[in-house]
Every structure is written in C-alpha cells, then in structure tokens.
Amino acid sequence: MSKRVVLIGHPVAHSLSGAMQQAAFDEVGIDARYELWDRAPIALPDAIEEVRGDDFLGVNVTIPHKERVVPLIDKLTEDAQATGAVNTLTREGKRLVGHNTDVPGFAAALDTLVGRQKMPRQAVLLGAGGGARAVVYGLIRAGFQRVVIFNRHLHRAEGLVRHFGRSAAHMELKAMPWHESIIESELAKTKVLINATSIGLNADVSPIPAEILTGDLLVLDLIYSRTRLLRDAEGVGATAQDGETMLLHQGASAFALWTGQPAPLEVMSQALAEARAEGVRSAEGEPVGDEEAVPEAAAPAG
Ligand code: NDP
C-alpha cells in the first residue's frame, strides 16, 4: 500500500516542499504520496491524531502550526526542544516524535554563505517568527558571540531573547527596536545580515534601505527568491544568498528521517528549480505577513 506523507499548514496551496519531496520519493523508488493538508488551528489536534495511523510515513508542519503542535506530540528532539518549534514528525509506532529540520537547513545555508572564510562572530537578524528561532539557535551553535534581533513588534524579539536565555548565557543576544539608524549602526559592526521577516515575499520591497548595506556583508534572505534586499546587497558588492539552500537541506533532513535513506539532493534541487520556474514561491503556499504594514525602514527608496 502506498504510504502517505502530509504537510499540515494553513494555507498550504502550491507547496515547494511537495514538489521537492515527491521527486525524492519517486527517485529513490519509495511508494509514497506527499499530500497537502490545509488545517486551521482548531482542526490541528484531529489532524495530529489522524497521522498516528500506520499508513503515514511522516509529516511536515508549517505556518501557523510549528509551535502549536508541540504539546500535541509525544517526544521532541534536542533541536525541537531548544527552538520550541517543530517542522517534521516521525512515527515510532503510534507515538509521534517532533524534529526541527530548519536547524540543519539553516546550518547548511550559513556554511554556504560563509564559504571558505572564517566563521564570523556577529550577526544582525531581522525578524522574530518561526524561521528566526532556527536562525538564532543555529547562530548560537555556530559560535556567534553577538546577535542583535530587530523586529516590527519588539516584544516578539524580546521573547526570543528570553527563550534562548540559557543557551545564549555565554554571549550577547539582544533585541532592539526597529529604527533605521539603530540597524545602520549595528550593521556597521557586523559581518552577517539575515532576513527572517517575510518582507519581500509578496512585493518588491526590502526590509532596509540599500544605503545602509556595505560591501563586506554576507547577506542571507530566508525567502526563496532573488529579493530586493539580495539585489541591493549584490549592488554594493556584498555576498548574497536566498533561502533555497535552507529549504533544500531542511527537506533533505526530513526525507532521511522518514525513509532512513540519504536524500537525493540533486533531484530535490532540480524539482525546486522547476517549481520555482512555474511560479511557486513559498514552501508554505500562500504568502505570510502583511506587506501593507511594512515598518518605516522597509519603504522602498525613491
Ligand atoms: P512568521 O509568520 O513566524 O514570522 C514572520 C516575520 O516577518 C515576523 O518577524 C514578522 O514581524 C515579520 N513581518 C511580516 N510582515 C511584516 C511587515 N509587513 N513588516 C515588518 N515585519 C513583518 O514566519 P516565518 O518566520 O516562518 O517565515 C518568515 C520568512 O522566512 C518567510 O518568508 C518564510 O517563507 C521564510 N522561511 C524560509 C525557510 C527556508 O527554509 N528557507 C524556513 C522558514 C521560513 P512581527 O513579529 O512584527 O509580525
């Protein structure tokens, strides 16, 4: 009987993960179908009960359920525990284990971004949502000594700092209010800039003005396209990378967890490229966030 793997989110139309995982199952010869389940938060507990059944090989969980799913499952891996977020479930009999493969996904993206240079020690992070949790944890684990988080709603960034308080006790992890001048002065002291907001996902706007970017920055945008921020970064000679490496590697880790086999990275990467060429932009399907209400610094220049 064909096995089932489901992506539970809300909404989940047009998933890049679907294209990538289905191509991987087909390539390796695993009889499995990747299904998209659009479930509002109120329907999440029932969905989680359903995937305990024998016909399910595994589950991906995405916006807005990554944190909400935690109390509904039986066991968490260290990465899931540390971030407080789960994006992948595996089954042990009827028991469900929660993993966070955004963590290895981000680690792969950071390594690619840094390349052969020495791993930097300071980073500026824009955003404090689910994606940002994996980023903060990944930066702590990579040995960063100073990470400053800017977010439209400051309290959410402060919440992240509190969440990671213990694991970040040896370093400086700070939340700062979203003011262009403060971001500029922090950027002048840093080497790595990461955008984990969804600004730029739906519209050609950057979270920060091009003028405050400098040529020695390494810029990673978690969004899976050549955003305005990345084009601006390239324009001043900075190194720029989009979210595809992170997406690919979080998917590869999930595939390996479900199947016990190494993921066919080339095939998954090709499937991602094809889905992107067809206009699919988000692993979560429809865009998240409210592009109308960008903070002042996000207003496009000119
Ligand atoms: P969340 O909804 O959890 O967080 C969204 C973040 O964007 C928050 O920091 C939010 O700020 C900010 N934001 C949204 N709209 C605006 C706006 N108009 N002005 C200012 N800030 C805004 O989403 P995720 O963290 O899961 O995802 C964020 C982005 O990262 C998405 O584009 C997603 O596709 C991408 N992503 C990519 C991954 C990959 O594998 N490459 C993995 C995970 C995410 P506030 O808190 O103030 O609302």
Tab-separated table of C-alpha atoms and ligand atoms in Angstrom, residues 63 66 102 127-132 151-153 156 178 196-199 201 222-224 243-244 246-247 250 282 284 288-295, ligand 1:
chain	number	residue	atom	x	y	z
A	63	ILE	CA	2.884	28.095	9.362
A	66	LYS	CA	5.129	24.942	14.154
A	102	ASP	CA	15.056	24.064	9.837
A	127	GLY	CA	12.530	39.042	12.171
A	128	ALA	CA	11.469	37.048	15.207
A	129	GLY	CA	8.991	34.466	13.889
A	130	GLY	CA	9.277	30.702	13.498
A	131	GLY	CA	12.100	30.871	10.953
A	132	ALA	CA	14.070	33.225	13.197
A	151	ASN	CA	11.527	43.001	14.715
A	152	ARG	CA	8.494	45.111	13.849
A	153	HIS	CA	6.884	44.074	17.139
A	156	ARG	CA	8.380	39.223	19.949
A	178	TRP	CA	13.283	48.659	14.539
A	196	ALA	CA	13.862	36.170	8.542
A	197	THR	CA	10.923	38.502	8.003
A	198	SER	CA	8.513	37.882	5.156
A	199	ILE	CA	9.128	41.392	3.772
A	201	LEU	CA	7.933	37.708	-0.280
A	222	LEU	CA	15.256	33.132	4.082
A	223	ILE	CA	12.833	33.920	1.258
A	224	TYR	CA	13.307	31.589	-1.702
A	243	GLY	CA	16.557	30.686	1.187
A	244	GLU	CA	16.779	27.807	-1.244
A	246	MET	CA	17.943	26.155	3.772
A	247	LEU	CA	14.728	24.855	2.240
A	250	GLN	CA	15.573	21.029	5.803
A	282	SER	CA	6.700	29.659	-0.878
A	284	GLU	CA	4.052	27.428	2.910
A	288	VAL	CA	2.522	35.124	5.017
A	289	GLY	CA	2.628	38.514	6.670
A	290	ASP	CA	1.013	41.791	5.904
A	291	GLU	CA	3.012	43.641	3.283
A	292	GLU	CA	0.859	46.739	3.631
A	293	ALA	CA	2.157	47.495	7.092
A	294	VAL	CA	5.900	47.477	6.497
A	295	PRO	CA	7.922	49.372	9.070
B	1	NDP	P1	6.327	34.072	10.823
B	1	NDP	O1	4.945	34.409	10.386
B	1	NDP	O2	6.533	33.218	12.020
B	1	NDP	O3	7.148	35.447	11.055
B	1	NDP	C1	7.073	36.484	10.131
B	1	NDP	C2	8.129	37.524	10.445
B	1	NDP	O4	8.056	38.560	9.457
B	1	NDP	C3	7.918	38.215	11.796
B	1	NDP	O5	9.170	38.617	12.300
B	1	NDP	C4	7.063	39.428	11.397
B	1	NDP	O6	7.173	40.513	12.293
B	1	NDP	C5	7.736	39.809	10.104
B	1	NDP	N1	6.844	40.556	9.213
B	1	NDP	C6	5.854	40.067	8.448
B	1	NDP	N2	5.282	41.061	7.758
B	1	NDP	C7	5.916	42.209	8.109
B	1	NDP	C8	5.797	43.553	7.734
B	1	NDP	N3	4.896	43.939	6.847
B	1	NDP	N4	6.630	44.439	8.285
B	1	NDP	C9	7.560	44.046	9.167
B	1	NDP	N5	7.743	42.785	9.578
B	1	NDP	C10	6.928	41.866	9.047
B	1	NDP	O7	7.032	33.446	9.549
B	1	NDP	P2	8.345	32.545	9.462
B	1	NDP	O8	9.335	33.003	10.463
B	1	NDP	O9	8.011	31.119	9.450
B	1	NDP	O10	8.837	32.919	7.987
B	1	NDP	C11	9.430	34.173	7.690
B	1	NDP	C12	10.018	34.112	6.292
B	1	NDP	O11	11.076	33.146	6.251
B	1	NDP	C13	9.004	33.688	5.240
B	1	NDP	O12	9.229	34.423	4.080
B	1	NDP	C14	9.291	32.218	5.017
B	1	NDP	O13	8.945	31.817	3.718
B	1	NDP	C15	10.804	32.183	5.234
B	1	NDP	N6	11.268	30.874	5.714
B	1	NDP	C16	12.149	30.197	4.934
B	1	NDP	C17	12.641	28.988	5.328
B	1	NDP	C18	13.580	28.269	4.428
B	1	NDP	O14	13.721	27.055	4.547
B	1	NDP	N7	14.257	28.970	3.545
B	1	NDP	C19	12.254	28.367	6.611
B	1	NDP	C20	11.336	29.184	7.395
B	1	NDP	C21	10.879	30.389	6.937
B	1	NDP	P3	6.117	40.651	13.524
B	1	NDP	O15	6.546	39.641	14.546
B	1	NDP	O16	6.325	42.038	13.989
B	1	NDP	O17	4.746	40.371	12.965
